[in-house]
mmCIF file of C-alpha atoms in Angstrom:
data_model
loop_
_atom_site.group_PDB
_atom_site.id
_atom_site.type_symbol
_atom_site.label_atom_id
_atom_site.label_comp_id
_atom_site.label_asym_id
_atom_site.label_seq_id
_atom_site.Cartn_x
_atom_site.Cartn_y
_atom_site.Cartn_z
ATOM 1 C CA MET I 192 0.000 0.000 0.000
ATOM 2 C CA LYS I 193 2.868 2.387 0.740
ATOM 3 C CA ILE I 194 4.240 1.740 -2.752
ATOM 4 C CA LEU I 195 0.797 2.249 -4.317
ATOM 5 C CA VAL I 196 0.251 5.473 -2.370
ATOM 6 C CA GLY I 197 3.734 6.659 -3.317
ATOM 7 C CA PHE I 198 3.085 6.016 -7.007
ATOM 8 C CA SER I 199 -0.361 7.655 -6.879
ATOM 9 C CA ARG I 200 1.053 10.654 -5.045
ATOM 10 C CA ILE I 201 3.786 11.273 -7.618
ATOM 11 C CA PHE I 202 1.570 10.576 -10.649
ATOM 12 C CA VAL I 203 -1.361 12.717 -9.491
ATOM 13 C CA GLY I 204 0.871 15.519 -8.215
ATOM 14 C CA ILE I 205 2.885 15.823 -11.418
ATOM 15 C CA LEU I 206 -0.234 15.562 -13.600
ATOM 16 C CA PHE I 207 -1.987 18.340 -11.663
ATOM 17 C CA ILE I 208 1.109 20.551 -11.938
ATOM 18 C CA ILE I 209 1.444 19.984 -15.694
ATOM 19 C CA SER I 210 -2.283 20.442 -16.321
ATOM 20 C CA GLY I 211 -2.363 23.573 -14.181
ATOM 21 C CA PHE I 212 0.709 25.109 -15.813
ATOM 22 C CA VAL I 213 -0.532 24.495 -19.371
ATOM 23 C CA LYS I 214 -3.809 26.262 -18.587
ATOM 24 C CA LEU I 215 -2.055 29.008 -16.589
ATOM 25 C CA ASN I 216 0.072 29.669 -19.661
ATOM 26 C CA ASP I 217 -3.178 30.576 -21.451
ATOM 27 C CA PRO I 218 -5.809 31.639 -18.886
ATOM 28 C CA LEU I 219 -7.871 33.458 -21.523
ATOM 29 C CA GLY I 220 -8.142 30.243 -23.523
ATOM 30 C CA PHE I 221 -9.354 28.359 -20.444
ATOM 31 C CA SER I 222 -11.836 31.137 -19.673
ATOM 32 C CA TYR I 223 -13.292 30.694 -23.182
ATOM 33 C CA LYS I 224 -13.726 27.007 -22.400
ATOM 34 C CA LEU I 225 -15.496 27.865 -19.124
ATOM 35 C CA GLN I 226 -17.805 30.197 -21.034
ATOM 36 C CA GLU I 227 -18.681 27.260 -23.262
ATOM 37 C CA TYR I 228 -19.547 25.147 -20.212
ATOM 38 C CA PHE I 229 -21.562 27.994 -18.658
ATOM 39 C CA SER I 230 -23.612 28.561 -21.835
ATOM 40 C CA ALA I 231 -27.329 27.850 -22.035
ATOM 41 C CA GLN I 232 -26.686 24.830 -24.249
ATOM 42 C CA VAL I 233 -24.508 23.088 -21.645
ATOM 43 C CA LEU I 234 -24.922 23.917 -17.917
ATOM 44 C CA ASN I 235 -27.159 26.966 -18.324
ATOM 45 C CA LEU I 236 -25.127 29.029 -15.841
ATOM 46 C CA GLU I 237 -24.870 32.146 -17.971
ATOM 47 C CA PHE I 238 -24.689 34.440 -14.930
ATOM 48 C CA LEU I 239 -21.140 33.090 -14.372
ATOM 49 C CA ILE I 240 -19.884 34.031 -17.850
ATOM 50 C CA PRO I 241 -18.731 37.566 -16.828
ATOM 51 C CA PHE I 242 -16.573 35.976 -14.094
ATOM 52 C CA SER I 243 -15.071 33.259 -16.305
ATOM 53 C CA LEU I 244 -11.559 34.756 -16.442
ATOM 54 C CA VAL I 245 -11.336 35.233 -12.662
ATOM 55 C CA LEU I 246 -12.661 31.709 -12.108
ATOM 56 C CA ALA I 247 -10.234 30.320 -14.682
ATOM 57 C CA ILE I 248 -7.221 31.859 -12.939
ATOM 58 C CA ILE I 249 -8.362 30.738 -9.469
ATOM 59 C CA LEU I 250 -9.060 27.185 -10.644
ATOM 60 C CA VAL I 251 -5.768 26.655 -12.459
ATOM 61 C CA VAL I 252 -3.669 28.216 -9.710
ATOM 62 C CA PHE I 253 -5.411 26.055 -7.117
ATOM 63 C CA GLU I 254 -4.944 22.978 -9.332
ATOM 64 C CA LEU I 255 -1.221 23.613 -9.756
ATOM 65 C CA VAL I 256 -0.637 24.409 -6.084
ATOM 66 C CA LEU I 257 -2.593 21.298 -5.019
ATOM 67 C CA GLY I 258 -0.157 19.228 -7.056
ATOM 68 C CA ILE I 259 2.768 20.830 -5.199
ATOM 69 C CA MET I 260 1.051 20.336 -1.823
ATOM 70 C CA LEU I 261 0.577 16.645 -2.588
ATOM 71 C CA LEU I 262 4.194 16.142 -3.615
ATOM 72 C CA ILE I 263 5.651 17.819 -0.506
ATOM 73 C CA GLY I 264 3.040 16.298 1.831
ATOM 74 C CA TYR I 265 1.589 19.582 3.080
ATOM 75 C CA LEU I 266 -1.752 19.315 4.951
ATOM 76 C CA PRO I 267 -2.616 15.793 3.687
ATOM 77 C CA LYS I 268 -6.239 15.890 4.914
ATOM 78 C CA PHE I 269 -7.031 19.231 3.240
ATOM 79 C CA THR I 270 -5.102 18.249 0.105
ATOM 80 C CA THR I 271 -6.812 14.884 -0.398
ATOM 81 C CA TRP I 272 -10.266 16.314 0.324
ATOM 82 C CA SER I 273 -9.653 19.118 -2.182
ATOM 83 C CA LEU I 274 -8.370 16.685 -4.800
ATOM 84 C CA LEU I 275 -11.384 14.418 -4.308
ATOM 85 C CA VAL I 276 -13.943 17.215 -4.565
ATOM 86 C CA MET I 277 -12.248 18.623 -7.645
ATOM 87 C CA ILE I 278 -11.952 15.296 -9.471
ATOM 88 C CA VAL I 279 -15.529 14.243 -8.655
ATOM 89 C CA PHE I 280 -16.791 17.526 -10.101
ATOM 90 C CA PHE I 281 -14.679 17.271 -13.252
ATOM 91 C CA THR I 282 -15.520 13.576 -13.729
ATOM 92 C CA PHE I 283 -19.200 14.490 -13.708
ATOM 93 C CA LEU I 284 -18.547 17.390 -16.074
ATOM 94 C CA THR I 285 -16.577 15.339 -18.600
ATOM 95 C CA PHE I 286 -19.148 12.516 -18.489
ATOM 96 C CA TYR I 287 -21.955 15.003 -19.059
ATOM 97 C CA SER I 288 -20.066 16.550 -21.978
ATOM 98 C CA ALA I 289 -19.230 13.177 -23.507
ATOM 99 C CA TYR I 290 -22.621 11.515 -23.045
ATOM 100 C CA PHE I 291 -24.632 14.462 -24.344
ATOM 101 C CA ASN I 292 -21.894 15.573 -26.796
ATOM 102 C CA LYS I 293 -21.982 19.120 -25.408
ATOM 103 C CA VAL I 294 -18.304 20.177 -25.428
ATOM 104 C CA THR I 295 -15.943 18.577 -27.930
ATOM 105 C CA ASP I 296 -12.740 19.331 -25.972
ATOM 106 C CA CYS I 297 -12.658 19.672 -22.192
ATOM 107 C CA GLY I 298 -9.607 21.940 -22.216
ATOM 108 C CA CYS I 299 -7.909 19.834 -19.516
ATOM 109 C CA PHE I 300 -4.495 20.371 -21.114
ATOM 110 C CA GLY I 301 -5.376 23.477 -23.110
ATOM 111 C CA ASP I 302 -4.241 23.448 -26.744
ATOM 112 C CA ALA I 303 -1.140 21.422 -25.854
ATOM 113 C CA MET I 304 -3.031 18.119 -25.843
ATOM 114 C CA PRO I 305 -6.619 18.252 -27.111
ATOM 115 C CA LEU I 306 -8.712 15.367 -25.776
ATOM 116 C CA THR I 307 -12.026 14.042 -27.003
ATOM 117 C CA PRO I 308 -14.875 14.030 -24.430
ATOM 118 C CA TRP I 309 -14.582 10.295 -23.797
ATOM 119 C CA GLN I 310 -10.785 10.484 -23.498
ATOM 120 C CA SER I 311 -11.236 13.243 -20.923
ATOM 121 C CA PHE I 312 -13.758 11.166 -18.988
ATOM 122 C CA THR I 313 -11.469 8.098 -19.032
ATOM 123 C CA LYS I 314 -8.569 10.219 -17.784
ATOM 124 C CA ASP I 315 -10.712 11.568 -14.931
ATOM 125 C CA VAL I 316 -11.892 8.069 -13.934
ATOM 126 C CA VAL I 317 -8.257 6.913 -13.649
ATOM 127 C CA LEU I 318 -7.424 10.011 -11.601
ATOM 128 C CA LEU I 319 -10.481 9.436 -9.400
ATOM 129 C CA LEU I 320 -9.302 5.903 -8.563
ATOM 130 C CA LEU I 321 -5.787 7.104 -7.735
ATOM 131 C CA ILE I 322 -7.108 9.987 -5.619
ATOM 132 C CA LEU I 323 -9.424 7.593 -3.735
ATOM 133 C CA ILE I 324 -6.340 5.527 -2.862
ATOM 134 C CA LEU I 325 -4.688 8.675 -1.516
ATOM 135 C CA PHE I 326 -7.834 9.794 0.299
ATOM 136 C CA LEU I 327 -8.336 6.445 2.083
ATOM 137 C CA ASN I 328 -4.657 6.028 2.955
ATOM 138 C CA ARG I 329 -3.530 9.554 3.657
ATOM 139 C CA GLU I 330 -1.525 8.374 6.690
ATOM 140 C CA TYR I 331 1.082 7.134 4.217
ATOM 141 C CA ILE I 332 1.534 10.631 2.753
ATOM 142 C CA THR I 333 4.639 11.601 4.696
ATOM 143 C CA PRO I 334 6.142 15.106 4.514
ATOM 144 C CA PHE I 335 8.928 15.796 2.059
ATOM 145 C CA LEU I 336 11.401 18.503 3.104
ATOM 146 C CA ALA I 337 11.237 20.202 6.491
ATOM 147 C CA LYS I 338 7.700 21.025 7.632
ATOM 148 C CA ALA I 339 8.767 24.572 8.472
ATOM 149 C CA SER I 340 9.509 25.180 4.797
ATOM 150 C CA HIS I 341 6.111 24.008 3.525
ATOM 151 C CA ARG I 342 4.218 27.248 4.130
ATOM 152 C CA TRP I 343 6.914 29.271 2.415
ATOM 153 C CA ILE I 344 6.949 26.901 -0.576
ATOM 154 C CA ILE I 345 3.174 27.163 -0.979
ATOM 155 C CA PHE I 346 3.208 30.950 -0.486
ATOM 156 C CA LEU I 347 5.948 31.279 -3.107
ATOM 157 C CA ALA I 348 4.028 28.979 -5.468
ATOM 158 C CA PHE I 349 0.898 31.134 -5.183
ATOM 159 C CA MET I 350 2.860 34.337 -5.781
ATOM 160 C CA LEU I 351 4.703 32.932 -8.796
ATOM 161 C CA CYS I 352 1.468 31.570 -10.289
ATOM 162 C CA PHE I 353 -0.392 34.874 -10.018
ATOM 163 C CA THR I 354 2.642 36.785 -11.328
ATOM 164 C CA PHE I 355 2.872 34.444 -14.302
ATOM 165 C CA ALA I 356 -0.880 34.768 -14.971
ATOM 166 C CA TYR I 357 -0.578 38.565 -14.938
ATOM 167 C CA TYR I 358 2.382 38.431 -17.336
ATOM 168 C CA VAL I 359 0.657 36.284 -19.970
ATOM 169 C CA LEU I 360 -2.535 38.365 -19.741
ATOM 170 C CA MET I 361 -0.599 41.587 -20.323
ATOM 171 C CA HIS I 362 1.442 40.043 -23.149
ATOM 172 C CA LEU I 363 0.651 36.671 -24.750
ATOM 173 C CA PRO I 364 1.037 32.999 -23.725
ATOM 174 C CA LEU I 365 4.689 32.188 -23.137
ATOM 175 C CA ILE I 366 4.325 28.965 -25.150
ATOM 176 C CA ASP I 367 1.978 29.026 -28.145
ATOM 177 C CA PHE I 368 0.450 25.600 -28.801
ATOM 178 C CA ARG I 369 -1.997 26.803 -31.449
ATOM 179 C CA PRO I 370 -1.574 26.454 -35.234
ATOM 180 C CA TYR I 371 -1.288 30.256 -35.513
ATOM 181 C CA LYS I 372 2.077 30.455 -33.772
ATOM 182 C CA VAL I 373 4.922 32.521 -35.212
ATOM 183 C CA GLY I 374 6.632 30.677 -38.057
ATOM 184 C CA ASN I 375 3.567 28.762 -39.243
ATOM 185 C CA ASN I 376 2.172 29.264 -42.728
ATOM 186 C CA ILE I 377 -1.631 29.457 -42.613
ATOM 187 C CA GLN I 378 -2.150 27.993 -46.110
ATOM 188 C CA GLU I 379 0.027 24.993 -45.215
ATOM 189 C CA GLN I 380 -1.865 24.495 -41.953
ATOM 190 C CA MET I 381 -5.123 24.486 -43.960
ATOM 191 C CA THR I 382 -4.054 21.475 -46.057
ATOM 192 C CA GLU I 383 -3.649 17.849 -45.021
ATOM 193 C CA PRO I 384 -0.065 16.539 -44.985
ATOM 194 C CA GLU I 385 0.797 14.347 -47.954
ATOM 195 C CA GLY I 386 0.146 10.692 -47.159
ATOM 196 C CA ALA I 387 -2.002 11.525 -44.120
ATOM 197 C CA PRO I 388 -4.585 8.830 -43.262
ATOM 198 C CA LYS I 389 -8.069 9.441 -44.646
ATOM 199 C CA ASP I 390 -11.445 8.861 -43.034
ATOM 200 C CA GLU I 391 -12.530 5.233 -43.253
ATOM 201 C CA TYR I 392 -16.202 4.425 -43.764
ATOM 202 C CA GLU I 393 -18.271 1.272 -43.633
ATOM 203 C CA TYR I 394 -20.965 1.018 -46.313
ATOM 204 C CA GLN I 395 -24.110 -0.991 -45.583
ATOM 205 C CA TRP I 396 -25.808 -1.905 -48.858
ATOM 206 C CA LYS I 397 -29.444 -2.981 -48.633
ATOM 207 C CA PHE I 398 -31.088 -5.207 -51.226
ATOM 208 C CA ASN I 399 -34.503 -6.792 -51.545
ATOM 209 C CA ARG I 400 -34.107 -10.433 -52.544
ATOM 210 C CA GLY I 401 -37.376 -12.281 -52.907
ATOM 211 C CA GLY I 402 -39.120 -10.165 -50.282
ATOM 212 C CA GLU I 403 -36.241 -10.524 -47.801
ATOM 213 C CA GLU I 404 -33.923 -7.649 -46.910
ATOM 214 C CA VAL I 405 -30.250 -8.473 -47.392
ATOM 215 C CA VAL I 406 -27.518 -6.208 -45.969
ATOM 216 C CA LEU I 407 -23.950 -6.373 -47.285
ATOM 217 C CA LYS I 408 -21.084 -4.431 -45.726
ATOM 218 C CA ASN I 409 -17.878 -3.261 -47.399
ATOM 219 C CA SER I 410 -15.614 -0.230 -47.809
ATOM 220 C CA GLY I 411 -17.525 1.331 -50.702
ATOM 221 C CA THR I 412 -17.630 -0.863 -53.809
ATOM 222 C CA PHE I 413 -21.122 -1.511 -55.141
ATOM 223 C CA PRO I 414 -21.820 -5.236 -54.554
ATOM 224 C CA GLN I 415 -22.597 -7.410 -57.531
ATOM 225 C CA VAL I 416 -25.530 -9.370 -56.135
ATOM 226 C CA ASP I 417 -28.951 -10.512 -57.270
ATOM 227 C CA GLY I 418 -31.836 -8.510 -55.918
ATOM 228 C CA GLU I 419 -33.372 -5.050 -56.001
ATOM 229 C CA PHE I 420 -31.199 -2.245 -54.604
ATOM 230 C CA VAL I 421 -32.969 -0.488 -51.706
ATOM 231 C CA GLY I 422 -30.410 1.956 -50.340
ATOM 232 C CA VAL I 423 -27.045 2.443 -48.653
ATOM 233 C CA GLU I 424 -25.968 3.783 -45.263
ATOM 234 C CA THR I 425 -22.464 4.951 -44.359
ATOM 235 C CA LYS I 426 -20.792 4.876 -40.989
ATOM 236 C CA LEU I 427 -17.466 6.487 -40.005
ATOM 237 C CA VAL I 428 -15.343 3.733 -38.477
ATOM 238 C CA LYS I 429 -11.979 5.515 -38.277
ATOM 239 C CA GLN I 430 -11.280 9.244 -38.166
ATOM 240 C CA GLY I 431 -8.530 10.291 -40.538
ATOM 241 C CA ALA I 432 -6.154 13.216 -40.223
ATOM 242 C CA THR I 433 -7.652 16.696 -40.425
ATOM 243 C CA PRO I 434 -5.882 19.969 -41.224
ATOM 244 C CA ALA I 435 -4.677 21.926 -38.197
ATOM 245 C CA ILE I 436 -6.685 24.906 -39.517
ATOM 246 C CA ASN I 437 -10.075 24.232 -41.095
ATOM 247 C CA ASP I 438 -12.085 27.376 -40.343
ATOM 248 C CA PHE I 439 -9.924 30.268 -41.569
ATOM 249 C CA GLN I 440 -12.205 32.323 -43.814
ATOM 250 C CA LEU I 441 -12.300 36.082 -44.297
ATOM 251 C CA GLU I 442 -15.190 37.910 -45.955
ATOM 252 C CA LYS I 443 -15.989 41.401 -47.172
ATOM 253 C CA ASP I 444 -19.584 42.196 -48.148
ATOM 254 C CA GLY I 445 -20.297 38.481 -48.376
ATOM 255 C CA GLU I 446 -17.337 37.773 -50.677
ATOM 256 C CA ASP I 447 -14.572 35.345 -49.679
ATOM 257 C CA VAL I 448 -11.247 37.229 -49.732
ATOM 258 C CA THR I 449 -9.165 34.728 -47.751
ATOM 259 C CA MET I 450 -6.545 33.849 -50.355
ATOM 260 C CA GLU I 451 -6.308 37.417 -51.637
ATOM 261 C CA ILE I 452 -5.230 38.612 -48.190
ATOM 262 C CA LEU I 453 -2.985 35.645 -47.427
ATOM 263 C CA ASP I 454 -1.108 36.179 -50.698
ATOM 264 C CA GLU I 455 0.055 39.656 -49.591
ATOM 265 C CA GLU I 456 3.825 40.059 -49.472
ATOM 266 C CA LYS I 457 3.646 42.488 -46.535
ATOM 267 C CA LEU I 458 0.586 42.300 -44.315
ATOM 268 C CA LEU I 459 -0.230 43.889 -40.959
ATOM 269 C CA MET I 460 -3.270 42.241 -39.394
ATOM 270 C CA ILE I 461 -5.207 43.815 -36.506
ATOM 271 C CA VAL I 462 -7.391 41.194 -34.837
ATOM 272 C CA ALA I 463 -10.282 42.352 -32.643
ATOM 273 C CA TYR I 464 -12.632 39.420 -32.186
ATOM 274 C CA ASN I 465 -15.470 41.555 -30.804
ATOM 275 C CA LEU I 466 -15.645 45.342 -30.927
ATOM 276 C CA ARG I 467 -18.236 45.590 -28.137
ATOM 277 C CA ASN I 468 -15.734 44.579 -25.472
ATOM 278 C CA THR I 469 -12.456 45.428 -27.174
ATOM 279 C CA GLU I 470 -9.806 47.250 -25.113
ATOM 280 C CA TRP I 471 -9.952 50.906 -26.150
ATOM 281 C CA ASP I 472 -6.556 51.639 -24.628
ATOM 282 C CA GLY I 473 -4.909 49.649 -27.397
ATOM 283 C CA TYR I 474 -6.098 51.690 -30.364
ATOM 284 C CA PRO I 475 -3.809 54.731 -30.148
ATOM 285 C CA ALA I 476 -0.900 52.284 -30.528
ATOM 286 C CA VAL I 477 -2.760 50.433 -33.304
ATOM 287 C CA LYS I 478 -3.364 53.699 -35.188
ATOM 288 C CA SER I 479 0.290 54.745 -34.955
ATOM 289 C CA LEU I 480 1.524 51.291 -36.039
ATOM 290 C CA SER I 481 -0.962 51.016 -38.915
ATOM 291 C CA GLU I 482 0.091 54.401 -40.308
ATOM 292 C CA GLU I 483 3.778 53.472 -40.111
ATOM 293 C CA ALA I 484 3.065 50.114 -41.793
ATOM 294 C CA ALA I 485 1.071 51.723 -44.621
ATOM 295 C CA ALA I 486 3.921 54.177 -45.229
ATOM 296 C CA LYS I 487 6.318 51.231 -45.563
ATOM 297 C CA GLY I 488 4.201 49.401 -48.129
ATOM 298 C CA TYR I 489 2.228 47.062 -45.893
ATOM 299 C CA ARG I 490 -1.378 46.212 -46.532
ATOM 300 C CA VAL I 491 -3.186 46.832 -43.243
ATOM 301 C CA VAL I 492 -6.407 44.931 -42.498
ATOM 302 C CA GLY I 493 -8.612 44.507 -39.471
ATOM 303 C CA LEU I 494 -10.376 41.251 -38.619
ATOM 304 C CA THR I 495 -13.500 41.162 -36.473
ATOM 305 C CA SER I 496 -16.757 39.312 -36.018
ATOM 306 C CA SER I 497 -18.618 42.573 -35.351
ATOM 307 C CA GLY I 498 -20.859 44.197 -37.951
ATOM 308 C CA THR I 499 -20.300 47.187 -40.226
ATOM 309 C CA GLU I 500 -21.854 49.687 -37.829
ATOM 310 C CA ALA I 501 -19.447 48.772 -35.008
ATOM 311 C CA GLN I 502 -16.522 48.844 -37.447
ATOM 312 C CA GLU I 503 -17.332 52.345 -38.688
ATOM 313 C CA SER I 504 -17.870 53.592 -35.145
ATOM 314 C CA LEU I 505 -14.428 52.362 -34.091
ATOM 315 C CA LYS I 506 -12.735 53.780 -37.191
ATOM 316 C CA ASN I 507 -14.314 57.188 -36.653
ATOM 317 C CA LYS I 508 -13.527 57.245 -32.943
ATOM 318 C CA PHE I 509 -9.805 56.600 -33.405
ATOM 319 C CA GLY I 510 -9.274 57.813 -36.978
ATOM 320 C CA LEU I 511 -8.287 54.383 -38.274
ATOM 321 C CA ASP I 512 -7.520 54.297 -41.987
ATOM 322 C CA PHE I 513 -7.851 50.605 -42.830
ATOM 323 C CA GLU I 514 -10.659 48.226 -43.737
ATOM 324 C CA PHE I 515 -12.139 45.547 -41.494
ATOM 325 C CA TYR I 516 -13.016 42.070 -42.746
ATOM 326 C CA GLN I 517 -15.476 39.622 -41.214
ATOM 327 C CA ALA I 518 -14.375 36.361 -39.596
ATOM 328 C CA ASP I 519 -15.733 33.904 -37.059
ATOM 329 C CA GLU I 520 -15.338 35.035 -33.439
ATOM 330 C CA THR I 521 -13.974 31.679 -32.241
ATOM 331 C CA LEU I 522 -11.390 31.727 -35.029
ATOM 332 C CA LEU I 523 -10.199 35.199 -34.037
ATOM 333 C CA LYS I 524 -9.994 34.222 -30.354
ATOM 334 C CA THR I 525 -7.807 31.302 -31.413
ATOM 335 C CA ILE I 526 -5.460 33.382 -33.557
ATOM 336 C CA VAL I 527 -4.362 35.745 -30.778
ATOM 337 C CA ARG I 528 -5.265 36.083 -27.092
ATOM 338 C CA SER I 529 -5.650 39.836 -27.200
ATOM 339 C CA ASN I 530 -8.456 42.158 -28.236
ATOM 340 C CA PRO I 531 -6.949 43.825 -30.216
ATOM 341 C CA GLY I 532 -3.970 41.701 -31.171
ATOM 342 C CA ILE I 533 -1.367 42.401 -33.855
ATOM 343 C CA LEU I 534 0.238 40.103 -36.423
ATOM 344 C CA THR I 535 2.542 40.556 -39.387
ATOM 345 C CA LEU I 536 2.463 38.042 -42.227
ATOM 346 C CA ARG I 537 4.515 37.384 -45.353
ATOM 347 C CA ARG I 538 2.546 35.422 -47.949
ATOM 348 C CA GLY I 539 0.548 33.676 -45.232
ATOM 349 C CA THR I 540 3.483 32.981 -42.897
ATOM 350 C CA ILE I 541 3.119 34.549 -39.465
ATOM 351 C CA THR I 542 6.312 36.467 -38.754
ATOM 352 C CA GLN I 543 5.303 38.391 -35.607
ATOM 353 C CA LYS I 544 2.450 38.237 -33.121
ATOM 354 C CA LYS I 545 1.995 40.658 -30.238
ATOM 355 C CA HIS I 546 -0.485 41.830 -27.629
ATOM 356 C CA TRP I 547 -1.515 45.457 -28.214
ATOM 357 C CA PHE I 548 0.413 46.282 -25.044
ATOM 358 C CA ASP I 549 3.599 45.326 -26.962
ATOM 359 C CA ALA I 550 2.717 47.092 -30.232
ATOM 360 C CA GLU I 551 5.967 49.068 -30.128
ATOM 361 C CA ASP I 552 7.893 45.773 -30.356
ATOM 362 C CA ILE I 553 6.547 45.076 -33.873
ATOM 363 C CA LYS I 554 9.412 45.478 -36.369
ATOM 364 C CA LEU I 555 8.376 46.734 -39.808
#
């Protein structure tokens, strides 16, 4: 039992630290996931949506610090109770999402390791079993390092976590796990790699043979059989590879201008996913940068999900001299965790990406 507790302690502790750090690296991304859970279509807790970012930071910091507390053996009763309550809640949540197909990715490991709903639920069941072992045998959780140092370690962990969260919110995630990271070419990310596995389907061919229904299954070839053809049903049996980017589409007045913009040799892209709650403090810097870019031969475009009226209002308020194009809000949130955010591209390759707070760091 001591060996089992020791293994569970190390495994659970490290997993909670990794999971917490990945989400702390991108608290805005986790807050978007919480908003999805709080929506009317899932848990119907829409009154919590305005607090999603605060809740996201508190949850991931607590998750990470709990992992540290478990590893050093600090307050075993409080730690195991907290772990149990947390894992029971998330096991219910992932089961609910998987069974009712409500949320396609739980966000447990952010964009670093996307998991399907059933994978997330399976992971939580394994964690629940390991945490139950720890909860029922907490007497074997012996302190590591001097007890007098535990409070200082936990205090330091909290301070470092909140400092790190503040840094990535005021700049951008330290590690970018999304397909829109600097160096990636968007057109390449929109195509499947050569030789990538394709979707595999099972075809169920139905025939009427002498008044009896006959069903033949194969991978797609029309069967050569006697009888009257009734119909065919297809079933996906194996998911093939999908492009990393499959929703990048830009429109202007209903016209698709995606490739026209991505083919630009010098492009400055201002991304503001929603102009109703964009950060006004960023636009003086955006205006100055856009004017400098235009003078140096850049095409400057804005991307937003907001309508024409909101676009014109923003342009008039700050004297912006560039056009906005329509795009999906979720897409724009994925591209950059800032509202507004700034990117430079060269024929579809992202060369720079900055929070508006760091607009002066953009090199033109």
